[in-house]
C-alpha positions in Angstrom: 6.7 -4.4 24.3 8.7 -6.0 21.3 12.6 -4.6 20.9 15.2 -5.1 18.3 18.5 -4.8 19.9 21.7 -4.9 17.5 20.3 -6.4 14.9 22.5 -7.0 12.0 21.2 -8.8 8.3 23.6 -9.6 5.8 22.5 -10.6 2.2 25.5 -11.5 1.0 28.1 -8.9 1.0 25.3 -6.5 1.6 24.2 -5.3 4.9 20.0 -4.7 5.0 21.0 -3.8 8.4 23.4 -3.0 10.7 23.1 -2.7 14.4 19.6 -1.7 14.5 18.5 -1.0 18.3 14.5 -0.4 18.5 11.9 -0.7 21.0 8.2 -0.3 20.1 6.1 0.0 23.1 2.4 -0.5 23.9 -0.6 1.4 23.0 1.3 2.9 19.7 0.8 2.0 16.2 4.1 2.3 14.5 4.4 2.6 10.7 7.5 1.0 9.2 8.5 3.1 5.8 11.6 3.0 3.3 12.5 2.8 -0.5 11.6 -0.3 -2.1 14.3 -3.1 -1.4 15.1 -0.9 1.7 13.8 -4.3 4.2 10.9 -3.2 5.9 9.1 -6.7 4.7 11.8 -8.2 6.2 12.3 -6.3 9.3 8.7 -7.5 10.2 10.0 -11.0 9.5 12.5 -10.9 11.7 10.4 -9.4 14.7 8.1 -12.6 14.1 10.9 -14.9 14.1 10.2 -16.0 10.6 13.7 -14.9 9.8 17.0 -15.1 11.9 19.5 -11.7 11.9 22.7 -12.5 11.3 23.5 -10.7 15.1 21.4 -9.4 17.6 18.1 -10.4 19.2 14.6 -9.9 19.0 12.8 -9.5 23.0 9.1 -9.4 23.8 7.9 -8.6 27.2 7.2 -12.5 28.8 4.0 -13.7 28.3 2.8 -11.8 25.5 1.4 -13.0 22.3 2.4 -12.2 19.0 0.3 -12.2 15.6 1.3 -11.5 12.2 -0.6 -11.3 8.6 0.5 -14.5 6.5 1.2 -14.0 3.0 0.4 -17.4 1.7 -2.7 -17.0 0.4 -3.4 -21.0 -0.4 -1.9 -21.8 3.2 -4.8 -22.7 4.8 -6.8 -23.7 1.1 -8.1 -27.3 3.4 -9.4 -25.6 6.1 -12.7 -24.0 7.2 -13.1 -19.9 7.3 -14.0 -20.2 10.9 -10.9 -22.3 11.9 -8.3 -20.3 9.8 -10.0 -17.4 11.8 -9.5 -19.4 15.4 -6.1 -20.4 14.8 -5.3 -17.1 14.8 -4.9 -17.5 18.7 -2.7 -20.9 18.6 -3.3 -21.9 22.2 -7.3 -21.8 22.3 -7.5 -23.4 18.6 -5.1 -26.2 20.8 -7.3 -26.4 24.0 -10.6 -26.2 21.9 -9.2 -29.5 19.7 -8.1 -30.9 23.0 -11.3 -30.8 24.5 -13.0 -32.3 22.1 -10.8 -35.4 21.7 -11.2 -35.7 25.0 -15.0 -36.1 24.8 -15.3 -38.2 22.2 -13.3 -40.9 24.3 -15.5 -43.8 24.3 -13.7 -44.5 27.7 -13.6 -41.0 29.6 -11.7 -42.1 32.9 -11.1 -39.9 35.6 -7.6 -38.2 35.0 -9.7 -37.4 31.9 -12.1 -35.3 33.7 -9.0 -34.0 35.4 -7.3 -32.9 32.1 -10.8 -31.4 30.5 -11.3 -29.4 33.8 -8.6 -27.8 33.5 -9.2 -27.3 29.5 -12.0 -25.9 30.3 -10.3 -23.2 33.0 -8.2 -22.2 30.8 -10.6 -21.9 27.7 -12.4 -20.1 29.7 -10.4 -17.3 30.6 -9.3 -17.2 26.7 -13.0 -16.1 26.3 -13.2 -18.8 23.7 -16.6 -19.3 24.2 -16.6 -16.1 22.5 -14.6 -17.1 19.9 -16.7 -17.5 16.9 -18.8 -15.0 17.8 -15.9 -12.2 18.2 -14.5 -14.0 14.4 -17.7 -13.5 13.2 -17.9 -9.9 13.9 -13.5 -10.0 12.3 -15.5 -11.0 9.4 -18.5 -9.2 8.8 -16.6 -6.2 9.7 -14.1 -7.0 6.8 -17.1 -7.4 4.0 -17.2 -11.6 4.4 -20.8 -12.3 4.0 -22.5 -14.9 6.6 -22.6 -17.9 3.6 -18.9 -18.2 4.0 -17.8 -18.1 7.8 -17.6 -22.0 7.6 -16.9 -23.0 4.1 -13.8 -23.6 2.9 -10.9 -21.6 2.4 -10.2 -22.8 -1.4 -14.0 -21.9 -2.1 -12.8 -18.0 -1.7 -11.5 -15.9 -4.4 -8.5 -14.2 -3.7 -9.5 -11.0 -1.8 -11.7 -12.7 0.1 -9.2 -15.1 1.3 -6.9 -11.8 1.8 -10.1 -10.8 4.4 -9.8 -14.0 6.3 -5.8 -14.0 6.8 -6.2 -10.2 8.3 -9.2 -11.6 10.4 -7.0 -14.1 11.5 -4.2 -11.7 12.4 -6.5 -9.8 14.5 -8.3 -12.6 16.2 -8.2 -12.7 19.9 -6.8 -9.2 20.9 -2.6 -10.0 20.2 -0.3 -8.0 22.3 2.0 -7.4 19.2 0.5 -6.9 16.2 2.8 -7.1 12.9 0.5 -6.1 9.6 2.8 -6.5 6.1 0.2 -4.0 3.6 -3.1 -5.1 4.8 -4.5 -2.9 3.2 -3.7 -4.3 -0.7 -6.6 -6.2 -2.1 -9.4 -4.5 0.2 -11.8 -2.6 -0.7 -12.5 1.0 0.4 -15.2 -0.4 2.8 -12.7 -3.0 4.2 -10.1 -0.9 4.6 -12.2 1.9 6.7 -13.4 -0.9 8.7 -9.3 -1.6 9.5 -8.8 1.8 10.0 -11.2 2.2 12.5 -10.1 -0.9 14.4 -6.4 -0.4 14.4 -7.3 3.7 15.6 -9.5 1.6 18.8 -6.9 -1.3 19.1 -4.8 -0.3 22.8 -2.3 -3.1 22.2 1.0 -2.5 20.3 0.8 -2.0 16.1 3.6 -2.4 13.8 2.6 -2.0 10.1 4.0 -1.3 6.2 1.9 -0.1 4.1 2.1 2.2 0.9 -1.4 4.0 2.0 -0.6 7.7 2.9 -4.0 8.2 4.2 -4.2 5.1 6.1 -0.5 5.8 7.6 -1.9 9.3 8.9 -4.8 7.6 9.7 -3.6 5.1 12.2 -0.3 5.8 13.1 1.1 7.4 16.4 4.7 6.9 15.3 6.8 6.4 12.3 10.3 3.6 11.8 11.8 4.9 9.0 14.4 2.5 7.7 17.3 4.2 5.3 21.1 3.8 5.2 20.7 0.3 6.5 19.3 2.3 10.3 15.8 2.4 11.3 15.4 6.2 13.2 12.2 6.5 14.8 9.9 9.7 14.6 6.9 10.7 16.9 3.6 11.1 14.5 1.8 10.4 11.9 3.2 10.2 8.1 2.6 13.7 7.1 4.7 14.7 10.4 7.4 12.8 9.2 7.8 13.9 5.9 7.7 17.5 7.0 9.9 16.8 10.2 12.1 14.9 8.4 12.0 17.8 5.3 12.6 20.7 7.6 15.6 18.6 9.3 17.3 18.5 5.9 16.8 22.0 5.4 18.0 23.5 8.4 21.1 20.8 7.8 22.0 22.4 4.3 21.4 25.9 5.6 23.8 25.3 8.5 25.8 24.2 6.1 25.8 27.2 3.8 26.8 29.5 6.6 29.9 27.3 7.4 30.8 27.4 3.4 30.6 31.1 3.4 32.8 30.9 6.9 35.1 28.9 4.9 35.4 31.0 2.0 35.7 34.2 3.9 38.3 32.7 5.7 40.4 31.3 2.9 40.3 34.7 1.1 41.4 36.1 3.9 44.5 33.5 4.6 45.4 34.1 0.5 45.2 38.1 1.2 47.6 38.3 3.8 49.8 35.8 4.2 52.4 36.9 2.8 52.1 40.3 4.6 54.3 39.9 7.9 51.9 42.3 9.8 49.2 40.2 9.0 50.4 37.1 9.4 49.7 35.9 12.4 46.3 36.5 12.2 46.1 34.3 8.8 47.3 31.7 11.3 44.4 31.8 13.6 42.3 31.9 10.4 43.8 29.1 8.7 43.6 27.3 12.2 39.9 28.0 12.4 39.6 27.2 9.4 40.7 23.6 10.1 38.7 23.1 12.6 35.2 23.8 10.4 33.6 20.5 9.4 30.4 20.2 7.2 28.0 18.4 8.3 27.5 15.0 6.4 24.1 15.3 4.5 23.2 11.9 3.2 20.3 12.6 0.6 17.8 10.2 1.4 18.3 6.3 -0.4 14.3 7.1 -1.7 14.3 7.7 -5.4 11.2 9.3 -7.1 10.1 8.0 -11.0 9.2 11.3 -12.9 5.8 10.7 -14.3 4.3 13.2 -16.8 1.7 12.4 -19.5 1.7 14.8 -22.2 -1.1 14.2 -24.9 0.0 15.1 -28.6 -3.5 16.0 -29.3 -6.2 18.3 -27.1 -9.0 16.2 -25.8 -12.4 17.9 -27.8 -15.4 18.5 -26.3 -17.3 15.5 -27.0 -15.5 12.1 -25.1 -17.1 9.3 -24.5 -20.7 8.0 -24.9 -21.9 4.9 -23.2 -25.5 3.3 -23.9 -27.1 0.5 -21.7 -24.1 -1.4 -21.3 -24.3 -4.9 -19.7 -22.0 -7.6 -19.6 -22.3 -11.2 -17.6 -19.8 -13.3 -16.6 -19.8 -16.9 -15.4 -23.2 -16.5 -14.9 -23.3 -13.2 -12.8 -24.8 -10.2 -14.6 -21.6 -7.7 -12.9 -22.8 -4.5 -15.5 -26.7 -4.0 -16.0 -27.9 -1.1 -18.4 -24.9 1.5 -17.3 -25.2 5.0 -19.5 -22.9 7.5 -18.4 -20.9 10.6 -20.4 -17.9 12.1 -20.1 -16.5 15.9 -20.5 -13.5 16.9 -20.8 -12.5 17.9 -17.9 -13.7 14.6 -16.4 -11.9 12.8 -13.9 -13.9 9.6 -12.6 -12.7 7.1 -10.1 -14.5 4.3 -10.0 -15.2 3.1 -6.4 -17.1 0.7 -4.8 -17.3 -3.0 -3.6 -17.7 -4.5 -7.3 -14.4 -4.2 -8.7 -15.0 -6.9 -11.2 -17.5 -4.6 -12.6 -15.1 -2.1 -12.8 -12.2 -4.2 -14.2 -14.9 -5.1 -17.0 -16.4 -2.3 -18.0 -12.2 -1.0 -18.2 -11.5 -3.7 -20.9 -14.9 -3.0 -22.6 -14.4 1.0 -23.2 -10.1 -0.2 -23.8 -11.5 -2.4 -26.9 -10.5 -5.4 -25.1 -13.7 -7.6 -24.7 -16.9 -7.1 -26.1 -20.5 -6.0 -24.1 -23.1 -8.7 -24.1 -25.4 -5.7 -24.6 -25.3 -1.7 -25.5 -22.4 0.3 -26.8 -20.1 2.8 -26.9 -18.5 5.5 -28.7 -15.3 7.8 -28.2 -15.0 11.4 -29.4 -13.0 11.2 -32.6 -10.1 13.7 -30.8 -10.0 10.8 -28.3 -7.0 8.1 -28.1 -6.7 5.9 -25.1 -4.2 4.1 -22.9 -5.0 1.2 -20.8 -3.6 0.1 -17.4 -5.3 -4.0 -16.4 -5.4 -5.1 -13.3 -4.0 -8.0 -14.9 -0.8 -8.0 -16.9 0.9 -10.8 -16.8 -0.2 -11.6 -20.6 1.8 -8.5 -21.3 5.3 -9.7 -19.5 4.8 -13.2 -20.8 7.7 -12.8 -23.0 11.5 -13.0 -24.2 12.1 -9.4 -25.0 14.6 -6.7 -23.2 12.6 -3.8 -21.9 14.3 -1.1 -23.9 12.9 -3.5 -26.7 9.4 -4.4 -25.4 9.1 -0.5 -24.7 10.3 0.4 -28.4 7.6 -1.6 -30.1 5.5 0.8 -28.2 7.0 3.3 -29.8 6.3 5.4 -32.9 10.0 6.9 -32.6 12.3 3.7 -32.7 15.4 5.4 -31.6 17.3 3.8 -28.8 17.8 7.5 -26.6 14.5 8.3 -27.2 13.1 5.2 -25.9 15.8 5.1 -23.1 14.8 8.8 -22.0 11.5 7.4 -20.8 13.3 4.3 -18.6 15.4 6.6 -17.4 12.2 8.5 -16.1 11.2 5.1 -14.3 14.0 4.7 -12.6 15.6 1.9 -15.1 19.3 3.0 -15.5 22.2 1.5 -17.1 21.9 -1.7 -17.9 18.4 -2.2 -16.4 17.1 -2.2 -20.3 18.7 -5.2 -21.2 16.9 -7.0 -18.5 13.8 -9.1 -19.8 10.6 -8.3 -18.6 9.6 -12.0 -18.0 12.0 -11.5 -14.4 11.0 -8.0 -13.9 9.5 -7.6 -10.0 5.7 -6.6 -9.7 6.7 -2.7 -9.2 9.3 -2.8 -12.4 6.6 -4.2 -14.5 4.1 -1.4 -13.5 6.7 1.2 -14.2 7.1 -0.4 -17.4 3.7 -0.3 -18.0 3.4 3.8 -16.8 6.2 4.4 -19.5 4.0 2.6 -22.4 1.2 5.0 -21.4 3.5 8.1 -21.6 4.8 7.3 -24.6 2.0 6.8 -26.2 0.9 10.0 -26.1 -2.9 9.3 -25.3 -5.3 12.0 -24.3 -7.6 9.6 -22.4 -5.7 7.3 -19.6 -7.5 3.9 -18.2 -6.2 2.9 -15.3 -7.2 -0.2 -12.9 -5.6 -0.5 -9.4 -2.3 1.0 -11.2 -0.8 1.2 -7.6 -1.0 -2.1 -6.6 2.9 -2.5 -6.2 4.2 0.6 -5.7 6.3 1.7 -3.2 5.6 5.0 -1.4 7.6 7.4 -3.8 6.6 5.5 -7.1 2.9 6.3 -5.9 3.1 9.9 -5.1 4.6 10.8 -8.4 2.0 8.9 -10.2 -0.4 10.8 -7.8 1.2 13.9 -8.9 1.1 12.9 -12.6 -2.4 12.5 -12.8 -3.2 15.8 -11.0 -1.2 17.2 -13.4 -2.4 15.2 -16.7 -4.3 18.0 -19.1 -7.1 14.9 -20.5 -9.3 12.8 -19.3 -8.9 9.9 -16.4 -10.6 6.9 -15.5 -9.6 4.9 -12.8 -9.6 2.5 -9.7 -7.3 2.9 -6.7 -7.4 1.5 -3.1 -5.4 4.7 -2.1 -7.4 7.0 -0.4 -5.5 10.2 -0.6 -4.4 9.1 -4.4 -8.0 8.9 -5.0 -9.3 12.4 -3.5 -6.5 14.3 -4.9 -7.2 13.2 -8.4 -10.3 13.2 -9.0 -13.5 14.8 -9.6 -16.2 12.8 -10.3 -17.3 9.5 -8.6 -18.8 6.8 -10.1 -20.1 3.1 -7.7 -21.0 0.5 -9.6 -23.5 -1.7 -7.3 -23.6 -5.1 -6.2 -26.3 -5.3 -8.4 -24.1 -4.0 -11.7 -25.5 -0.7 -12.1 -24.1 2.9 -11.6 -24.5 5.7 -8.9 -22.9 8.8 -10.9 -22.2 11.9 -8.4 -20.0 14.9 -9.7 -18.6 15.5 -6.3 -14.8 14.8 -4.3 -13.9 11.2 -2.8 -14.5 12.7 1.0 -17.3 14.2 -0.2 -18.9 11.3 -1.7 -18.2 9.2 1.4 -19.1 11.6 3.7 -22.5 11.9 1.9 -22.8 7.9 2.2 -22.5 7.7 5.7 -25.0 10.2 6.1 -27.5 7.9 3.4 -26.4 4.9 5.5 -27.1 6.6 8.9 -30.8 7.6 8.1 -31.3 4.0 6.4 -30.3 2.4 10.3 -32.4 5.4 11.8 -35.5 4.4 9.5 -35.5 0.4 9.9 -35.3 1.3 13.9 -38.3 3.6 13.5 -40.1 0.7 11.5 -39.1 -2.0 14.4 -40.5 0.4 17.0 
């Protein structure tokens, strides 16, 4: 068990919270959710003792151990996969290092073999001769091929380091678990694998994360952190929001019936009180009246970005064309020979363990690179907008965003070009900020306002909710259902992904494409089924 009693943060003159009293109990998996800035990052920083509250306390039940996800990705950049894995459980990384020291003493005396006895008691009960094995399976589970369970960290690319760090946080069965978005960066695979293990995991779960699906997914509670308080709700995410929904409504309604209380009264009181045989009951109204409060509705802190992309042209019938396409890079043939159409109506995600592939083929078909072989050709009613996984190119400059958004613009007047910030959430004198300082979700929202203003029937659109908080990603959700023209994108998001589109397109390990006209649950549903009779088949074969 892990409790937050009276916790108090102050930034400043701001409190992030005030007198927050918590307990989160064993065999739940809590989900912490908020606005962005609202602290739920640095709630979990403050359960893991990485950061002091300014009052209060933070209690775990004695002899528990606690594990959280690190967010330093080059942290551990000198160290082997296996160990970063290990250390996971500080005290049997400490005894296993221990022993051997002790063992390599040239002169192993006899209150040595008294010291590695007891090392070895204790390792022992740890199950760490288990250890590698049980990281091993953290790590095949999570999609980190065999090759690099003991090579270094600083050989990994950055997802795959992102793998190891959750492997590490759920190395050795923690009492507490703390999980800051685990799921950004994984792939679909990965994060089913998580899902699966955190639904089976019978110790305590707190986690933040953006993922609707996975929330309703995993999570037997819900913290909900607003108005510097942290209220607590029993279910998953969808329970919340409609608990939490209904609760608002049945506050206004009560309301309305005490306003039309009021008013009936007041009329009354302005009727008659000047009419002596009247009078005394517009005393007992007037004195009911003063004793009728409304209830004080705080509309939730969350604000919601209004996303709507409205083409200036009709899409036609004839879209997109691609011939053998292939493309290599650094050696690795990640496209081979893809041909695919689109229709109008066409709305691909692109799914799969070989986002590279993905990511290339994106800045291919958004006139960005060139194919090392094949082509391409877009319907001449076509005009595109393009969403990269990478855009720091794009911020690396001086301007305000009112006027990095303008050159965007074919209408160059300064309402116009505010009216869309103003859609995004950037207010006031959030346009004269430059987007060199702009936070990773501001410079996304940026980005979603160049693509509505340009006025493109065809959207491109890689990992576009990388970023995001919750509010930002369900209106770009609902957006894209909305969105008359075509789509082509990547997501993480599970629900984001189902809800949007229509057709589903893998590109392989091996660079080329599996094309299926068919839902995201459907699609995955028919996998596991393909994946089932594969196992069933190489049984039959070893029998």
């Amino acid at each position: 068990m892990i409790a937050a009693n009276n916790i108090t943060l102050r930034v400043g003159k701001k409190a992030l919270f005030e007198n927050v009293n918590i307990k989160f109990t064993e065999g739940n998996c809590y989900g912490v959710i908020g606005a962005n800035g609202a602290g739920k990052s640095t709630f979990l920083k403050i359960l893991s003792g990485q950061l002091e509250p300014t009052n209060g306390e933070v209690t775990i039940t004695a002899g528990q151990r606690l594990s959280f996800l690190e967010q330093d990705h080059f942290k551990y950049d000198d160290q082997p996969v296996m160990d970063t894995v290990i250390q996971g459980n500080a005290r049997l990384y400490e005894i296993s290092k221990e022993k051997e020291a002790l063992y390599s003493k040239e002169d192993f005396s006899d209150e040595d073999g008294i010291r590695a006895s007891e090392l070895e008691a204790e390792f022992a009960e740890m199950n760490g001769w288990d250890a590698e094995t049980d990281a091993e399976r953290l790590l095949n589970g999570l999609g980190i091929e065999p090759e690099f369970h003991y090579a270094l960290m600083n050989t990994l690319d950055g997802p795959q380091k992102v793998k190891v760090l959750l492997a590490r946080a759920l190395f050795g069965n923690p009492d507490i678990l703390l999980l800051d978005e685990p799921t950004n960066h994984l792939d679909l695979d990965a994060i089913n694998w998580l899902e699966e293990f955190l639904i089976n995991f019978e110790n305590t779960v707190i986690v933040v994360s953006h993922d609707r699906y996975f929330l309703n997914k995993v999570c037997t509670n819900i913290a909900d952190i607003d108005y510097s308080k942290i209220q607590l709700y029993a279910g998953n995410y969808d329970f919340w929001f409609e608990s939490s929904t209904l609760l608002l409504k049945q506050m206004k309604e009560a309301n309305k019936k005490k306003e039309e209380k009021i008013k009936e009264l007041k009329d009354f009181i302005s009727r008659f009180a000047a009419n002596a045989s009247k009078s005394k009951q517009a005393t007992s109204r007037k004195k009911a009246l003063e004793k009728i409060e409304l209830d004080e509705i705080k509309p939730s802190s969350r604000k919601y970005p209004y996303i709507d992309f409205r083409p200036e042209r009709e899409i036609g019938n004839e879209v997109l064309e691609v011939h053998n396409l292939s493309k290599t890079v650094d050696g690795v043939k990640v496209l081979d020979d893809i041909s695919f159409t689109l229709r109008r109506e066409d709305k691909v995600a692109f799914v799969g363990s070989n986002e590279l592939a993905a990511s290339e083929l994106f800045k291919i078909l958004a006139g960005v690179e060139e194919p090392d072989e094949g082509y391409y050709k877009w319907g001449i009613t076509t005009s595109q907008a393009f969403f990269p996984k990478d855009y720091t190119e794009e911020f690396d400059s001086d301007l305000t965003i009112a006027e990095w958004l303008t050159q965007y613009s074919e209408i160059k007047d300064a309402t116009y070009v505010r009216g869309f910030l103003g859609r995004m959430l950037f207010a006031g004198d959030d346009g004269v900020k430059r987007v060199r300082v702009l936070s990773g979700g501001e410079k996304v929202r940026c980005l979603l306002s160049k693509m509505m203003i340009s006025g493109s029937n065809v959207l491109l659109l890689d990992q576009p909710t990388n970023h995001l908080d919750m509010e930002s990603i369900t209106a770009l959700n609902n957006g894209l259902i909305k969105f008359p023209g075509v789509l082509l994108f990547t997501c993480h998001d599970h629900q984001f992904v189902q809800t949007t589109a229509n057709r589903i397109m893998e590109i392989t390990p091996e660079g080329t494409l599996i094309d299926k006209v068919t839902t995201y649950d459907e699609y995955l549903a028919a996998d596991a089924a393909a994946r089932k009779r594969s196992v069933y088949t190489l049984s039959e074969e070893d029998n």
